[in-house]
Amino acid sequence: MIQNLNYPIVRDINFTEQDLQDFELKIIESWEGGKIRGPVHLSNGNESQLIEIFKRIKTTDWVFSTWRSHYHALLKGIDPTWVEQTILDGKSITICNEKEKFYSSAIVGGTLSIALGTALSIKRDGGDDKVWVFVGDMSFESGLFYETHKYARNLDLPLYFVVEDNGVSTYTPTIETWGGKQREIPEDV
């Protein structure tokens, strides 16, 4: 379910849900065939939501992603052949492409402060691009998210947060991790 997606559509997306799933199936085949020497974190189950979100992200905007970044990279518009080769090179969970303004990290919440600094730089330079940062539900519950969100809003930075909430942190239900307590997602996230 998508909440708070009150941003205008700025482009068409050339990938369908099936295209994204087929890409991940190809990665699975490569993994099972021993062609990838490094950790792989696959995506699935949120294709339609991501397509809707990326219709609102300009190709000139920055995107900061998590270790689960294959779909994000493809929907950002990065060449699928480049993404696949990067994964085959063992960088599935750290796909970075400065030319395409795309950065991902395997560190939980690790992109939040970098995204914040990028948004601050864009504002100081008078730019009109945006910064989109994707986090999981566990990162959302962290103090780092809260502080980054507060700072970005207090300084009116062009930083947009997307929480991908699958209810699980590794194999533990996120709500159990926090003793049954869960924060409400702010209306601007």
Coordinates of C-alpha atoms in Angstrom, one line a residue:
M1 CA 0.0 0.0 0.0
I2 CA 1.3 3.5 -0.9
Q3 CA 0.6 6.3 1.6
N4 CA 1.3 10.0 1.2
L5 CA 2.3 9.9 -2.5
N6 CA 1.2 13.5 -3.2
Y7 CA 3.7 14.3 -5.8
P8 CA 3.1 14.9 -9.5
I9 CA 4.0 12.3 -12.2
V10 CA 7.1 13.6 -14.1
R11 CA 7.9 10.7 -16.4
D12 CA 6.9 7.4 -17.8
I13 CA 8.5 4.2 -16.6
N14 CA 9.6 1.7 -19.2
F15 CA 9.7 -1.3 -16.9
T16 CA 6.7 -3.4 -16.1
E17 CA 6.2 -5.5 -13.0
Q18 CA 7.0 -8.6 -15.1
D19 CA 10.2 -7.0 -16.5
L20 CA 11.4 -6.4 -12.9
Q21 CA 10.6 -9.9 -11.8
D22 CA 12.3 -11.4 -14.9
F23 CA 15.4 -9.4 -14.1
E24 CA 15.6 -10.8 -10.6
L25 CA 15.0 -14.4 -12.0
K26 CA 18.0 -13.9 -14.2
I27 CA 20.0 -12.8 -11.1
I28 CA 18.8 -15.9 -9.2
E29 CA 20.0 -18.1 -12.1
S30 CA 23.4 -16.4 -12.1
W31 CA 23.7 -16.9 -8.3
E32 CA 22.7 -20.5 -8.5
G33 CA 25.1 -21.1 -11.4
G34 CA 28.0 -19.7 -9.3
K35 CA 28.5 -16.6 -11.4
I36 CA 28.1 -14.2 -8.5
R37 CA 30.8 -14.1 -5.8
G38 CA 29.2 -11.9 -3.2
P39 CA 26.0 -11.4 -1.2
V40 CA 22.8 -10.8 -3.2
H41 CA 19.7 -9.2 -1.8
L42 CA 16.7 -9.7 -4.1
S43 CA 13.5 -7.7 -4.4
N44 CA 10.0 -8.9 -4.8
G45 CA 6.4 -8.1 -3.9
N46 CA 6.4 -4.3 -4.2
E47 CA 7.0 -3.8 -8.0
S48 CA 3.7 -1.9 -8.6
Q49 CA 4.3 0.5 -5.7
L50 CA 7.9 1.2 -6.8
I51 CA 6.8 1.9 -10.4
E52 CA 4.3 4.4 -9.1
I53 CA 6.9 6.1 -6.9
F54 CA 9.5 6.3 -9.6
K55 CA 7.1 8.0 -12.0
R56 CA 7.6 10.9 -9.6
I57 CA 11.4 10.8 -9.6
K58 CA 13.1 12.8 -12.3
T59 CA 16.2 11.2 -14.0
T60 CA 18.2 14.2 -12.7
D61 CA 17.1 13.6 -9.1
W62 CA 19.4 11.7 -6.7
V63 CA 18.2 8.3 -5.3
F64 CA 19.8 6.8 -2.2
S65 CA 18.9 3.1 -1.7
T66 CA 19.4 0.2 0.6
W67 CA 21.1 -3.2 0.0
R68 CA 17.9 -4.2 -1.7
S69 CA 18.5 -1.8 -4.7
H70 CA 18.1 -3.7 -8.0
Y71 CA 14.6 -2.4 -8.7
H72 CA 15.5 1.1 -7.6
A73 CA 18.5 1.2 -10.0
L74 CA 16.5 -0.1 -12.9
L75 CA 13.5 2.2 -12.3
K76 CA 15.9 5.2 -11.8
G77 CA 16.8 4.5 -15.5
I78 CA 20.3 2.9 -15.1
D79 CA 21.1 0.6 -18.0
P80 CA 20.0 -2.9 -17.1
T81 CA 23.2 -4.4 -18.6
W82 CA 25.3 -2.2 -16.4
V83 CA 23.2 -3.1 -13.3
E84 CA 23.5 -6.8 -14.1
Q85 CA 27.2 -6.7 -14.6
T86 CA 27.6 -4.8 -11.3
I87 CA 25.7 -7.5 -9.6
L88 CA 27.8 -10.2 -11.3
D89 CA 30.9 -8.4 -10.1
G90 CA 29.7 -9.0 -6.5
K91 CA 28.3 -5.6 -5.8
S92 CA 24.6 -6.4 -5.5
I93 CA 24.2 -4.7 -2.2
T94 CA 26.4 -1.7 -3.0
I95 CA 25.3 -0.5 -6.4
C96 CA 26.6 3.0 -7.0
N97 CA 26.6 5.1 -10.1
E98 CA 27.6 8.7 -9.6
K99 CA 26.8 9.7 -13.3
E100 CA 23.2 8.4 -12.8
K101 CA 23.0 10.0 -9.3
F102 CA 22.4 6.7 -7.6
Y103 CA 23.9 5.4 -4.4
S104 CA 23.2 2.4 -2.3
S105 CA 24.7 0.9 0.9
A106 CA 24.6 -2.3 2.8
I107 CA 24.7 -0.4 6.1
V108 CA 21.3 -0.1 7.7
G109 CA 20.3 3.6 7.6
G110 CA 23.7 4.4 6.1
T111 CA 22.5 6.5 3.3
L112 CA 20.3 8.8 5.4
S113 CA 23.0 11.3 6.4
I114 CA 24.6 11.2 2.9
A115 CA 21.2 12.0 1.3
L116 CA 20.7 14.8 3.8
G117 CA 24.1 16.3 2.9
T118 CA 23.3 16.0 -0.8
A119 CA 19.9 17.8 -0.3
L120 CA 21.6 20.6 1.7
S121 CA 24.1 21.0 -1.1
I122 CA 21.3 21.3 -3.7
K123 CA 19.5 23.9 -1.7
R124 CA 22.7 25.9 -1.1
D125 CA 23.5 25.8 -4.8
G126 CA 19.9 26.9 -5.7
G127 CA 19.2 23.7 -7.6
D128 CA 15.8 22.3 -8.3
D129 CA 16.6 18.6 -8.2
K130 CA 15.3 16.4 -5.4
V131 CA 16.9 13.7 -3.3
W132 CA 14.9 10.6 -2.6
V133 CA 16.0 8.2 0.1
F134 CA 14.6 4.7 0.5
V135 CA 14.8 3.0 3.9
G136 CA 13.3 -0.2 5.3
D137 CA 10.9 -0.3 8.2
M138 CA 13.7 -1.0 10.7
S139 CA 15.8 2.0 9.6
F140 CA 12.6 4.1 9.9
E141 CA 12.4 3.2 13.5
S142 CA 16.0 4.4 14.2
G143 CA 17.1 7.6 15.8
L144 CA 19.1 8.4 12.7
F145 CA 15.9 8.5 10.6
Y146 CA 14.2 10.7 13.1
E147 CA 17.1 13.2 13.3
T148 CA 17.5 13.3 9.5
H149 CA 13.8 13.8 8.9
K150 CA 13.7 16.6 11.5
Y151 CA 16.7 18.4 10.2
A152 CA 15.5 18.1 6.5
R153 CA 12.1 19.5 7.5
N154 CA 13.4 22.3 9.7
L155 CA 15.7 23.5 6.9
D156 CA 13.1 22.9 4.1
L157 CA 15.5 20.6 2.2
P158 CA 14.5 18.9 -1.0
L159 CA 14.7 15.5 0.6
Y160 CA 11.9 12.9 0.2
F161 CA 11.7 9.8 2.3
V162 CA 10.3 6.4 1.1
V163 CA 9.7 3.7 3.8
E164 CA 9.5 0.2 2.3
D165 CA 7.7 -1.5 5.1
N166 CA 7.6 -5.3 4.7
G167 CA 7.1 -5.8 8.5
V168 CA 10.3 -7.8 8.8
S169 CA 13.8 -7.0 10.0
T170 CA 15.9 -9.8 8.7
Y171 CA 13.7 -12.7 9.9
T172 CA 12.2 -11.0 13.0
P173 CA 8.9 -9.1 12.7
T174 CA 9.9 -5.4 13.2
I175 CA 7.2 -4.8 15.7
E176 CA 8.6 -7.6 18.0
T177 CA 12.0 -6.0 17.7
W178 CA 10.6 -2.9 19.4
G179 CA 8.6 -4.6 22.1
G180 CA 5.3 -4.3 20.3
K181 CA 5.6 -0.5 19.8
Q182 CA 5.6 1.1 16.4
R183 CA 5.8 4.7 15.3
E184 CA 3.4 6.3 12.9
I185 CA 4.9 7.2 9.6
P186 CA 4.7 11.0 9.2
E187 CA 2.4 12.4 6.6
D188 CA 5.3 13.8 4.5
V189 CA 7.0 10.4 4.2

